[in-house]
Coordinates of C-alpha atoms (C1' of nucleotides) in Angstrom, one line a residue:
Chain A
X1 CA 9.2 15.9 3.2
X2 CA 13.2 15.8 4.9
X3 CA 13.9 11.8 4.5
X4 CA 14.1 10.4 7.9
X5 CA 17.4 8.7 7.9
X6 CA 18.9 12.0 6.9
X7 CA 17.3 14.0 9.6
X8 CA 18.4 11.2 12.2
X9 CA 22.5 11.6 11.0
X10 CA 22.7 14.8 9.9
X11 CA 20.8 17.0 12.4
X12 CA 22.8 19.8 12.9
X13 CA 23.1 20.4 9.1
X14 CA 19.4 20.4 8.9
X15 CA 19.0 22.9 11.5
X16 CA 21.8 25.1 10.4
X17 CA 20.7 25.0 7.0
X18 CA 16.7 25.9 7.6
X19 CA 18.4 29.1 9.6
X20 CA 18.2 30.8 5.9
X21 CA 14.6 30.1 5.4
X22 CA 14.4 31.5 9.1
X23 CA 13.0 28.2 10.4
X24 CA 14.0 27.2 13.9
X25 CA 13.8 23.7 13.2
X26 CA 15.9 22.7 16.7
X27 CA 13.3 21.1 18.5
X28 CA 11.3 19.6 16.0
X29 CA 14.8 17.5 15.2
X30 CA 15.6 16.9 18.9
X31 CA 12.2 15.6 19.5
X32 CA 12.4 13.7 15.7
X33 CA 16.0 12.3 17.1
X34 CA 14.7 11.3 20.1
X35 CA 11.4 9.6 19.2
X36 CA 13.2 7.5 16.4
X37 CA 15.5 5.7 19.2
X38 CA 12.5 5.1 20.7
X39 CA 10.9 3.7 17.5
X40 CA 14.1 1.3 16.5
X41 CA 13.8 -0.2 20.3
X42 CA 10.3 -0.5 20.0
X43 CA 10.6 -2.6 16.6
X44 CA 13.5 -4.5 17.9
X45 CA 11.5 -5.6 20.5
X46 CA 8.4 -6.3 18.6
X47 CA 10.5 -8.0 16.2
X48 CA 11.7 -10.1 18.3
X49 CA 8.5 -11.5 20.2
X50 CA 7.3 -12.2 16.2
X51 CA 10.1 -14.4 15.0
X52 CA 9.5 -16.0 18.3
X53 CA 5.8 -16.4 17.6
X54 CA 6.2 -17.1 13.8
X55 CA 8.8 -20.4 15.8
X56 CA 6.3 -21.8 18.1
X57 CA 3.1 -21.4 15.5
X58 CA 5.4 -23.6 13.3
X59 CA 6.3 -26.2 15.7
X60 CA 2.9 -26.4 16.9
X61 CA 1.7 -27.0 12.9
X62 CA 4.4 -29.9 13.1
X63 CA 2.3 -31.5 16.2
X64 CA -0.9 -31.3 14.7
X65 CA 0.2 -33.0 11.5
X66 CA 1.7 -35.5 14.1
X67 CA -1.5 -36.1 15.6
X68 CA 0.3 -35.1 19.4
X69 CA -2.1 -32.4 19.9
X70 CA -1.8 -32.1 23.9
X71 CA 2.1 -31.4 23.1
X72 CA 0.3 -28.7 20.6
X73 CA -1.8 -27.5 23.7
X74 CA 1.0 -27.1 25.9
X75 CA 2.6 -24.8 23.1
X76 CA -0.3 -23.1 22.6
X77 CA -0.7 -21.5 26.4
X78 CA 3.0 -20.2 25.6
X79 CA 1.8 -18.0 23.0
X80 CA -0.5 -15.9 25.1
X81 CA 1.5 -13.9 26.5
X82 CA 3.9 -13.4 23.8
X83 CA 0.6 -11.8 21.7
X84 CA -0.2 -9.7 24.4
X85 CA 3.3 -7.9 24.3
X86 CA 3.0 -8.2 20.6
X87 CA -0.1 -6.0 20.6
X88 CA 1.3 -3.3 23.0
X89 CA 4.4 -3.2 21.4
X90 CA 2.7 -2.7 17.9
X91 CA 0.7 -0.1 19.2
X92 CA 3.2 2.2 20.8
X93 CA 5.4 1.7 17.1
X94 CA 2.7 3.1 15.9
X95 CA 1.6 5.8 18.0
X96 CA 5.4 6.9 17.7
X97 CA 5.7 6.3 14.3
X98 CA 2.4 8.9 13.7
X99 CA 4.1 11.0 15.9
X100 CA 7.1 11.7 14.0
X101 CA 5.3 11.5 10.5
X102 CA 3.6 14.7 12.3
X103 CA 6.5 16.6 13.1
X104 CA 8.4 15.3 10.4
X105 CA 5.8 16.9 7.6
X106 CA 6.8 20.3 9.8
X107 CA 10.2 20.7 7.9
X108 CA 10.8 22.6 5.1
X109 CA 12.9 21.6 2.4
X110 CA 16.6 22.8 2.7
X111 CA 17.8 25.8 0.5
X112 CA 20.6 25.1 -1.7
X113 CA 23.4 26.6 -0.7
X114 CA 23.3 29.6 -3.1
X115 CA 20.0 30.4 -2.0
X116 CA 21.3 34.4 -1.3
X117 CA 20.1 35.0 2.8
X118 CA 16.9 37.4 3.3
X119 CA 13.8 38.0 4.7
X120 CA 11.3 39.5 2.2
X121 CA 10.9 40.0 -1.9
X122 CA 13.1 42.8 -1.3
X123 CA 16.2 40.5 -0.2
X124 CA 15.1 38.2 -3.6
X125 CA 18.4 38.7 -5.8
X126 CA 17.9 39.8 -9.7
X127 CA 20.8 37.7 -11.4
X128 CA 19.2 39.2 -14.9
X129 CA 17.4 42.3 -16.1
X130 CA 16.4 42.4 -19.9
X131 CA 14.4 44.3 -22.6
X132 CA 13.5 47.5 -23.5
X133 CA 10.6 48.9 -20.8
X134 CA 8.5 50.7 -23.5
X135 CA 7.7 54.7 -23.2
X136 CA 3.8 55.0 -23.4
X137 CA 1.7 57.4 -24.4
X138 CA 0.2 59.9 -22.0
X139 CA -3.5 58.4 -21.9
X140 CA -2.3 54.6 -21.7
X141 CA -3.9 52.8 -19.2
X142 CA -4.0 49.1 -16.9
X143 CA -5.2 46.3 -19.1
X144 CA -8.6 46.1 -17.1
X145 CA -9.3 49.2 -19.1
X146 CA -8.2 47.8 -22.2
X147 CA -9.6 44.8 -21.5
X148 CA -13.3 46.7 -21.6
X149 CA -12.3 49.1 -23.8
X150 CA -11.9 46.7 -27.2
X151 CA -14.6 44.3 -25.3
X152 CA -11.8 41.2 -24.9
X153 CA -12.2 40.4 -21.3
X154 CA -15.6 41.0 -19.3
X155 CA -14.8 40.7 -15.9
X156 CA -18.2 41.5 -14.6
X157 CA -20.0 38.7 -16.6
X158 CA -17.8 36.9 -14.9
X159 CA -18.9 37.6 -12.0
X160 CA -22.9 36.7 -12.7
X161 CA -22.1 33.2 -14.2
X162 CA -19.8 32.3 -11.1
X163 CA -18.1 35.0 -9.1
X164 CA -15.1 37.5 -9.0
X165 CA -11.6 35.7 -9.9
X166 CA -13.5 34.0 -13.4
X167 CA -13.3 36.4 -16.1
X168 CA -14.8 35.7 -19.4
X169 CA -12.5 36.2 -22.2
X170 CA -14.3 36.8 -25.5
X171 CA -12.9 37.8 -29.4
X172 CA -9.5 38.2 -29.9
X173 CA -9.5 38.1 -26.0
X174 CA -10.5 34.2 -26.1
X175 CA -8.4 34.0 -29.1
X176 CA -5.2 35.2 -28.0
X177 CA -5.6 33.3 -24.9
X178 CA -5.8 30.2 -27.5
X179 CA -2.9 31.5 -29.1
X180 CA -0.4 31.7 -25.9
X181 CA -1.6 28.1 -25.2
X182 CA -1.0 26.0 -28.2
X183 CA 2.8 28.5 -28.7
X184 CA 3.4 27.5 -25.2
X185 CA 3.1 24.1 -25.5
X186 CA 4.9 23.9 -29.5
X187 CA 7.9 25.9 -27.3
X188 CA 8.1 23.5 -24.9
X189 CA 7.5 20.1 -27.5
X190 CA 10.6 21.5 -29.4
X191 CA 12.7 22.0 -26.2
X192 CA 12.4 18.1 -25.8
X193 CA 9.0 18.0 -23.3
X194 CA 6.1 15.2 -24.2
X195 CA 2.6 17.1 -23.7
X196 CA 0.7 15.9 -21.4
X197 CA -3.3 16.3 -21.3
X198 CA -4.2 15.5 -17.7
X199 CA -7.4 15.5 -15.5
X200 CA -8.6 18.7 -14.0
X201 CA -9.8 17.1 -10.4
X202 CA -7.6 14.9 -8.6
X203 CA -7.9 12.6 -5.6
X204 CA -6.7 13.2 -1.9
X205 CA -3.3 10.9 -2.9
X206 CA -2.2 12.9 -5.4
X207 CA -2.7 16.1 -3.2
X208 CA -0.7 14.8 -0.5
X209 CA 2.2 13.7 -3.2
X210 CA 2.8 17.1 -4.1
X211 CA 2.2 18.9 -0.9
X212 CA -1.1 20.3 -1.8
X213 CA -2.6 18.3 1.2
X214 CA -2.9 17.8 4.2
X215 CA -1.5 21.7 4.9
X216 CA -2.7 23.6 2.8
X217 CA -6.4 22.2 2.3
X218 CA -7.6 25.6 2.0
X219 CA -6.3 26.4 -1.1
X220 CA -7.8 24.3 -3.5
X221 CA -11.4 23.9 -4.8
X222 CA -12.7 20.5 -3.2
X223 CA -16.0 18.4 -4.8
X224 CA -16.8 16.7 -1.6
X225 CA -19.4 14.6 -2.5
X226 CA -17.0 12.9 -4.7
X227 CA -13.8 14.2 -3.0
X228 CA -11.9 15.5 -5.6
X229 CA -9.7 18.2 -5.6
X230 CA -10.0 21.0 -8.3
X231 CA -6.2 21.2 -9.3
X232 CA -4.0 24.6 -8.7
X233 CA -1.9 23.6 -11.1
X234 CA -0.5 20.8 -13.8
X235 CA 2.6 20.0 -11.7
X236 CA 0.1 17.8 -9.1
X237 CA -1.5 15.7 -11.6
X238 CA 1.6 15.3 -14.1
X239 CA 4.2 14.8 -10.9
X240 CA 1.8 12.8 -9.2
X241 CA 1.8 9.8 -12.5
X242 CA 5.3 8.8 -11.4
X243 CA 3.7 8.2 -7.6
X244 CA 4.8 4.8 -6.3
X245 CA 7.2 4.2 -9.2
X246 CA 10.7 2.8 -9.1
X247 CA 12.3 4.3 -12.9
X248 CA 15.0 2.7 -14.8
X249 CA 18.2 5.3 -14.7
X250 CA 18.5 5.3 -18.1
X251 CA 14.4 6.7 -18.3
X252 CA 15.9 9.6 -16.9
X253 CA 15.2 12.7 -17.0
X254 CA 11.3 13.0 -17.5
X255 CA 10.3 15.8 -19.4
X256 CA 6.3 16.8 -19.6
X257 CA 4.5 19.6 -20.2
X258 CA 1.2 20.5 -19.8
X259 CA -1.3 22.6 -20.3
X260 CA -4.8 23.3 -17.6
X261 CA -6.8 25.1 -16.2
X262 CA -5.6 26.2 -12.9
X263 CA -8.0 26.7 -9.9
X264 CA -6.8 28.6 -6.7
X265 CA -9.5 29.7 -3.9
X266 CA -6.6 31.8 -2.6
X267 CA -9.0 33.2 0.0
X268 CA -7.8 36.8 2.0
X269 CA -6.2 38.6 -0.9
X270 CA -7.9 42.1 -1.7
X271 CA -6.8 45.4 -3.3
X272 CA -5.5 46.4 -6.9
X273 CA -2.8 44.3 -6.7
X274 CA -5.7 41.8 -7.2
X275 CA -7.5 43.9 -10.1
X276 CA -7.9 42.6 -13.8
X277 CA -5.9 39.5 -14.6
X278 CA -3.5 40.0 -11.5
X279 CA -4.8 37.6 -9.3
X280 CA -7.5 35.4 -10.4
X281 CA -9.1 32.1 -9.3
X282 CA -9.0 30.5 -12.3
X283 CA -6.0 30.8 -14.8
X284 CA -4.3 29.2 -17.7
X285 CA -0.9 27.7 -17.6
X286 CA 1.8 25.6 -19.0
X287 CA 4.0 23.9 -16.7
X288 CA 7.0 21.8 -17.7
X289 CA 8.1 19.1 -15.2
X290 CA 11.0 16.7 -14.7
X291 CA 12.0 13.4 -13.0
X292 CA 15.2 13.8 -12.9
X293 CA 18.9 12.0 -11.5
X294 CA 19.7 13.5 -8.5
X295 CA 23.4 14.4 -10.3
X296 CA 21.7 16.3 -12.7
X297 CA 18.6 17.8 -11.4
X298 CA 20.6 21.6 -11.1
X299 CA 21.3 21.5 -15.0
X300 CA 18.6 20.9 -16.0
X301 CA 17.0 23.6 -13.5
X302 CA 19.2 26.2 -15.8
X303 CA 18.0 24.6 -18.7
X304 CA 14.4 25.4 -17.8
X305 CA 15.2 28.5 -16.6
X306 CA 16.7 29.4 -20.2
X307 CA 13.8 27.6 -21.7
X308 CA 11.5 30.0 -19.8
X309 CA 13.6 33.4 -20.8
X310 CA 13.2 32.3 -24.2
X311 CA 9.4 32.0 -24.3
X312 CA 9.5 36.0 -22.8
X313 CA 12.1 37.3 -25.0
X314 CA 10.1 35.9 -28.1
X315 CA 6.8 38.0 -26.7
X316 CA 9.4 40.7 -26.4
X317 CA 8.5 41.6 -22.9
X318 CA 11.2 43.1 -20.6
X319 CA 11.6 40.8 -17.5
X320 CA 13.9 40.0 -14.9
X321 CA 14.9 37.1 -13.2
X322 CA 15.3 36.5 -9.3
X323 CA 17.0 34.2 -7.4
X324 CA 14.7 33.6 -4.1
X325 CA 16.1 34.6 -0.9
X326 CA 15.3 31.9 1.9
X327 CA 12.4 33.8 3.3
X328 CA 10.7 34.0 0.2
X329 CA 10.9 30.8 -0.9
X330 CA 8.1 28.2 -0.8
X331 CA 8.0 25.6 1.8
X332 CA 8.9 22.5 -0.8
X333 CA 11.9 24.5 -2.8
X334 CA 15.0 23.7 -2.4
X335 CA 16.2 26.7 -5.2
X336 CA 13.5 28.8 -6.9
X337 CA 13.5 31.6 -9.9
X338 CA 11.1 33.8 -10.4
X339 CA 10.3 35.3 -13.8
X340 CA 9.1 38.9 -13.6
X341 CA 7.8 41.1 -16.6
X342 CA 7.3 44.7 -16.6
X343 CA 3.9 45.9 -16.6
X344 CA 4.2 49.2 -18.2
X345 CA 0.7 50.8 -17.3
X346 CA 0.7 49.1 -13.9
X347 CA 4.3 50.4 -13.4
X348 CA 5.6 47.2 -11.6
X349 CA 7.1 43.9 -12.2
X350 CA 4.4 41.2 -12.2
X351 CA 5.1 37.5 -11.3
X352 CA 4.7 35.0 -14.5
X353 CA 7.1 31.9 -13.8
X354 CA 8.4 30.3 -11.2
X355 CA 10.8 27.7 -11.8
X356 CA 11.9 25.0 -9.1
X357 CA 14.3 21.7 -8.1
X358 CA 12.4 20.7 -5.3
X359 CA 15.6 17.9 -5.1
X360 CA 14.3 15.1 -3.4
X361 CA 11.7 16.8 -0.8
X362 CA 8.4 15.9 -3.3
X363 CA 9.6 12.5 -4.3
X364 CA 9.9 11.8 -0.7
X365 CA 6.2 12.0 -0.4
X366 CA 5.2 10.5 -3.8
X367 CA 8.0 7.3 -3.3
X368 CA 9.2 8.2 -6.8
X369 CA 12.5 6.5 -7.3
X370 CA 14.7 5.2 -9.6
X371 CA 16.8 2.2 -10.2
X372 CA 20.8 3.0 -9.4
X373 CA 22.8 1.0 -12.2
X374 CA 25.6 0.5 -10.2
X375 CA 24.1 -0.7 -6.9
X376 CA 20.4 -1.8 -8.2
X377 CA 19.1 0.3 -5.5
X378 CA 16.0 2.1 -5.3
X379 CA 17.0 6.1 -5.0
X380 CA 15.1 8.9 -4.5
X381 CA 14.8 11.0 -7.8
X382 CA 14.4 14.9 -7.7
X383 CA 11.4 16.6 -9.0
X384 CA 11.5 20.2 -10.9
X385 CA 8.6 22.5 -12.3
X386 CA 8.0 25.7 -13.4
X387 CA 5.6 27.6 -15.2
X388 CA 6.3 27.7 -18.9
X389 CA 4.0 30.1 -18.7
X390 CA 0.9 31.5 -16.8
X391 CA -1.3 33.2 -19.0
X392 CA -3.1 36.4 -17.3
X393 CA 0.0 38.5 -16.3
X394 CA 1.8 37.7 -19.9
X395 CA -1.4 38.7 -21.2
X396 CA -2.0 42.0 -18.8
X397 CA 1.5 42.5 -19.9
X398 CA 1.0 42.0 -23.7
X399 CA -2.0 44.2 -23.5
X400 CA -0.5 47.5 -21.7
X401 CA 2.9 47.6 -23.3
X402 CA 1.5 47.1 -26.3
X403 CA -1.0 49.6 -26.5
X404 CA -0.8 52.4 -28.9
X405 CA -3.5 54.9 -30.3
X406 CA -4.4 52.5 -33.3
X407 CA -4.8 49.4 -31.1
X408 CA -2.8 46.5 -29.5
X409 CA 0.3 45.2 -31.5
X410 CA 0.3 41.5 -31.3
X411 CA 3.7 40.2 -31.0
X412 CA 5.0 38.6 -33.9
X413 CA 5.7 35.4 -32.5
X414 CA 1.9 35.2 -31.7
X415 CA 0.7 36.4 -35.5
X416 CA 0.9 33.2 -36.9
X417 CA -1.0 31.6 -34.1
X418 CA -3.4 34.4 -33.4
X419 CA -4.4 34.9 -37.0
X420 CA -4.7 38.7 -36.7
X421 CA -2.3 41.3 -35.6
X422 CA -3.6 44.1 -33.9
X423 CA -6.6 44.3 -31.5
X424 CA -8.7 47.4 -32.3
Chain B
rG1 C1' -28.8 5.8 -10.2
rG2 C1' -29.8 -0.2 -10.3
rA3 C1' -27.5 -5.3 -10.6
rG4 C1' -23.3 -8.4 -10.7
rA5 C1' -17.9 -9.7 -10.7
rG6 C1' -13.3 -8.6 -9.0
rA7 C1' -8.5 -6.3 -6.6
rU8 C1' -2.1 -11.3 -5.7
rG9 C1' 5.2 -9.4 -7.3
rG10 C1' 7.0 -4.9 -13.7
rG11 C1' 2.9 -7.8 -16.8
rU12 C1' -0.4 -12.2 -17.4
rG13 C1' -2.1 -15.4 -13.7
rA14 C1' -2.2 -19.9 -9.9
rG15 C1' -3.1 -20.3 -5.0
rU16 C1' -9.8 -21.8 0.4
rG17 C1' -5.8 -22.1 7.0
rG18 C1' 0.7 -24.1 8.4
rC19 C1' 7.0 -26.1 4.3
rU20 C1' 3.7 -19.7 0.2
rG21 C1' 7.4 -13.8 0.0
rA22 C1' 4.2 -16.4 -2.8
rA23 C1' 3.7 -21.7 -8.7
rA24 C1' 3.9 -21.1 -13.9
rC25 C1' 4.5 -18.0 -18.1
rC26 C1' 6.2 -13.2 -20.1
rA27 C1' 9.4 -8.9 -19.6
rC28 C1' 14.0 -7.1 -17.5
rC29 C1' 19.2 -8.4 -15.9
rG30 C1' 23.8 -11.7 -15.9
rG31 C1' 26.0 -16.0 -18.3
rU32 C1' 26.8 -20.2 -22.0
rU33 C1' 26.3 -21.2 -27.2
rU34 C1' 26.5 -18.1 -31.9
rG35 C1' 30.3 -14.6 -37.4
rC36 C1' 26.2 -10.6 -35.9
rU37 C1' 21.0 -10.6 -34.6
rA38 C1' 17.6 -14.2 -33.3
rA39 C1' 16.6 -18.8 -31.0
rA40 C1' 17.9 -22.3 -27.2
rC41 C1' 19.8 -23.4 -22.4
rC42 C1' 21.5 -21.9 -17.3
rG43 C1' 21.2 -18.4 -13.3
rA44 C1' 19.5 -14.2 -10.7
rC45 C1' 15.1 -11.5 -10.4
rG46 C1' 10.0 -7.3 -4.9
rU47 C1' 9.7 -3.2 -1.4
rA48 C1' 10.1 -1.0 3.4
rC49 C1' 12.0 -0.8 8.3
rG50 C1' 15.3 -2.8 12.0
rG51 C1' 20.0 -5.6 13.9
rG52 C1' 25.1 -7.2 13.4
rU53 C1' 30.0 -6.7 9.7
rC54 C1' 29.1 -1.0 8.5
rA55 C1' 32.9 -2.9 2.0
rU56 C1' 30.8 -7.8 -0.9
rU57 C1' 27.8 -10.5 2.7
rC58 C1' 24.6 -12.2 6.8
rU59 C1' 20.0 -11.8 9.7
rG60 C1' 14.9 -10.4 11.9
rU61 C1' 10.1 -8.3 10.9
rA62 C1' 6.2 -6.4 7.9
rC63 C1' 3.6 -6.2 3.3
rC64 C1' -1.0 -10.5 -1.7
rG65 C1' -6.3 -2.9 -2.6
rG66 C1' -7.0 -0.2 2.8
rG67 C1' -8.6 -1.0 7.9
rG68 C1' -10.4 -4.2 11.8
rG69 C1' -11.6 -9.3 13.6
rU70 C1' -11.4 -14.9 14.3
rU71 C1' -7.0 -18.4 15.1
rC72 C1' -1.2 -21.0 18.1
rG73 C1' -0.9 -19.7 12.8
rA74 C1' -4.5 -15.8 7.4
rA75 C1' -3.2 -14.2 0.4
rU76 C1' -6.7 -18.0 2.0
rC77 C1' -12.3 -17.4 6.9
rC78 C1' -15.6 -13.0 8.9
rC79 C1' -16.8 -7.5 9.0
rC80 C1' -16.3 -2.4 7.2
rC81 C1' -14.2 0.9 3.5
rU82 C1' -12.0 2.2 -1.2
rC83 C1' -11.3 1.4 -6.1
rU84 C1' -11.8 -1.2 -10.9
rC85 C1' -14.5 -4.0 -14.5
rU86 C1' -19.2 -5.9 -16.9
rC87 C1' -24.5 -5.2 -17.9
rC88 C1' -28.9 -1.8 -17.5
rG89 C1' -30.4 3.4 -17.1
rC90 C1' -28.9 8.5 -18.2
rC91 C1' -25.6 11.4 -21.1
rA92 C1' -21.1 14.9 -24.1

RNA sequence: GGAGAGAUGGGUGAGUGGCUGAAACCACCGGUUUGCUAAACCGACGUACGGGUCAUUCUGUACCGGGGGUUCGAAUCCCCCUCUCUCCGCCA
């Protein structure tokens, strides 16, 4: 969420700037403009017609101790009228302050300014294109093949116990998905992150701190006899512990990681870009998140970025890094990378990381500040997460350029972890 | 699932209708003292929105889990909701 005050004095920047995630935000700002006059006279007035209430409920609590209580009377009949325009005026504040929460939640987040202009994937820009895309043999094939082939992943038994989207990973299947966890999480410990170990189902709070809710409802699994949320990913329950929280500078940045489940109804997808691990409702991941200073929030984006590249150079898998054009870009980012590696036996580049400064457009909603040591002010922090990384595509990944006649080659980074290192 | 208790500022916790935006203590911050640390003493110490000087300041309003009600006036009384804790039952 766009913080009011800056919408109300800067609202030409904020239209010109949501141009490049093709967002016609004129009238919503015009109407936002508008209505918050309207709100400031409303609680001028209303303000006004208290302090002059809060006067005469004093002076009348002075007569009764004084015993003069038909002096109290008189000053009582005053008061009617005064509540009656208190009410009204209460009311319409907050009819128009509704109004504008409304329209306000509307906004995107602005791009950063070298956010490259664009439309579709195609427009994304690839600052970086690394590693070897391996030559396979003639009778290689997708990993939903290999997946059945050496019995790892059983995709149909997935689908008896609860449905499609919930494979069953068994062997060296559940093993290496063990494997790409606990390296994951020992990557991101060493690169300075605390682990986190959060809950799985979160409340309707926490989904409207991160965006999750009210908009996009849909998307998550909801328990509604206990409403609880199922959660898509880490970043809403680990973002959402700094909720309501003023931070001491010096606190800052926040690094966590965690690992979860992740649980994604993602209803209306359908086709083989869905098959195997591509698309699946639920999933492992890591994600890395920070609180961090507003003056630093972009370094440390590169330095999650690089954190990221490292964990796919060490699996050896050949990936490229884009730079989201404004039209592909999620509604909360304010600059996003996308990790892509090579899947050899698919022939295409499969998503596996996304890593974001969402600036101060998430802390907005959750009210997660920090102290300013200069001025002792509360100040918005910025928020940043990325994937650090999602299991099934690494794995689908792993799996096909990997294969060879003799079996799967584990990466060696993985051996240790695995404790095998081949899958035959 | 059954029964009871509770929700107050960063923390502990007082406060049953008006001078309480809120005692006291602890923590944090500034200062004095001190060779340093500690101790002691003094001071400051919530957030949001609005108005004026728009730089330091000044000022109005709201907020004691959330919502509604009673009253001239509510942290305090009434109603509803949510959550937490304790005991019992069940259970990894």
């Amino acid at each position: 969420m766009l913080n009011l005050k800056f919408i109300q004095e800067n609202p030409e920047l904020v239209i010109e700037k949501l141009k490049k995630k093709h967002f016609d935000a004129s009238v919503i700002v015009q109407q936002i403009t508008a209505l918050s006059a309207k709100k400031n006279e409303t609680q001028a007035c209303a303000d006004q017609c208290k302090a002059e209430m809060n006067k005469i409920s004093k002076e009348i609590g002075l007569l009764m101790r004084d015993g003069k209580t038909t002096e109290a009377d008189v000053a009582k009949n005053r008061t009617a009228e005064l509540k009656e325009n208190i009410k009204q005026l209460d009311d319409s504040f907050a009819r128009i302050d509704q109004e504008i929460f409304n329209i306000q939640v509307l906004l995107p987040n602005l791009p950063a300014d070298i956010v490259p202009e664009g439309r579709t994937p195609e427009d994304n820009l690839v600052v970086k294109r690394l590693g070897e895309i391996p030559v396979l043999s003639e009778n290689s094939v997708p990993h939903w093949e290999l997946a059945k082939k050496y019995d790892i992943i059983d995709f149909e038994l997935g689908v008896k116990i609860t449905g499609a989207g919930f494979p069953v990973y068994k062997g060296k299947g559940a093993r290496i998905q063990r494997a790409l966890i606990s390296f994951f999480l020992d990557e991101a410990r060493e690169a300075g992150f605390l682990e986190i170990q959060p809950p799985l189902m979160v409340n309707e709070d926490s989904g409207f701190g991160t965006g999750q809710l009210p908009d996009k409802e849909g998307q998550m699994y909801h328990a509604t006899e206990d409403n609880l949320y199922l959660i898509p990913t880490a970043e809403v329950p680990v973002t959402n512990l700094y909720r309501d929280m003023i931070l001491e500078a010096k606190d800052l940045p926040i690094k966590n990681t965690a690992y979860s489940a992740c649980f994604r109804r993602e209803a209306g997808s359908y086709g083989k870009d869905v098959r195997g691990l591509n698309r699946l409702h639920q999933f492992d991941k890591v994600e890395i998140v920070q609180i961090a200073h507003p003056d630093h929030s972009y370094e440390l984006l590169d330095e999650m970025v690089a954190h990221v590249e490292s964990l796919v150079q060490k699996l050896e898998l050949p990936y490229r890094i884009l730079r989201l054009c404004g039209g592909d870009m999620s509604f909360t980012s304010a600059l996003t990378y996308d990790f892509e590696v090579f899947s050899a036996a698919q022939e295409k580049w499969l998503e596996v990381s996304s890593v974001s400064n969402f600036e101060s457009f998430q802390a907005n909603r959750l009210k997660l500040r920090y102290r300013d040591e200069v001025t002792k002010k509360p100040v918005v922090a910025h928020t940043l997460n990325g994937s650090a990384l999602a299991l099934p595509r690494i794995l689908a990944a792993l799996l096909e350029n990997n294969q060879t006649p003799e079996g799967i080659r584990i990466p060696k980074v993985l051996i240790p972890y695995c404790g095998f290192d081949v899958i035959d």
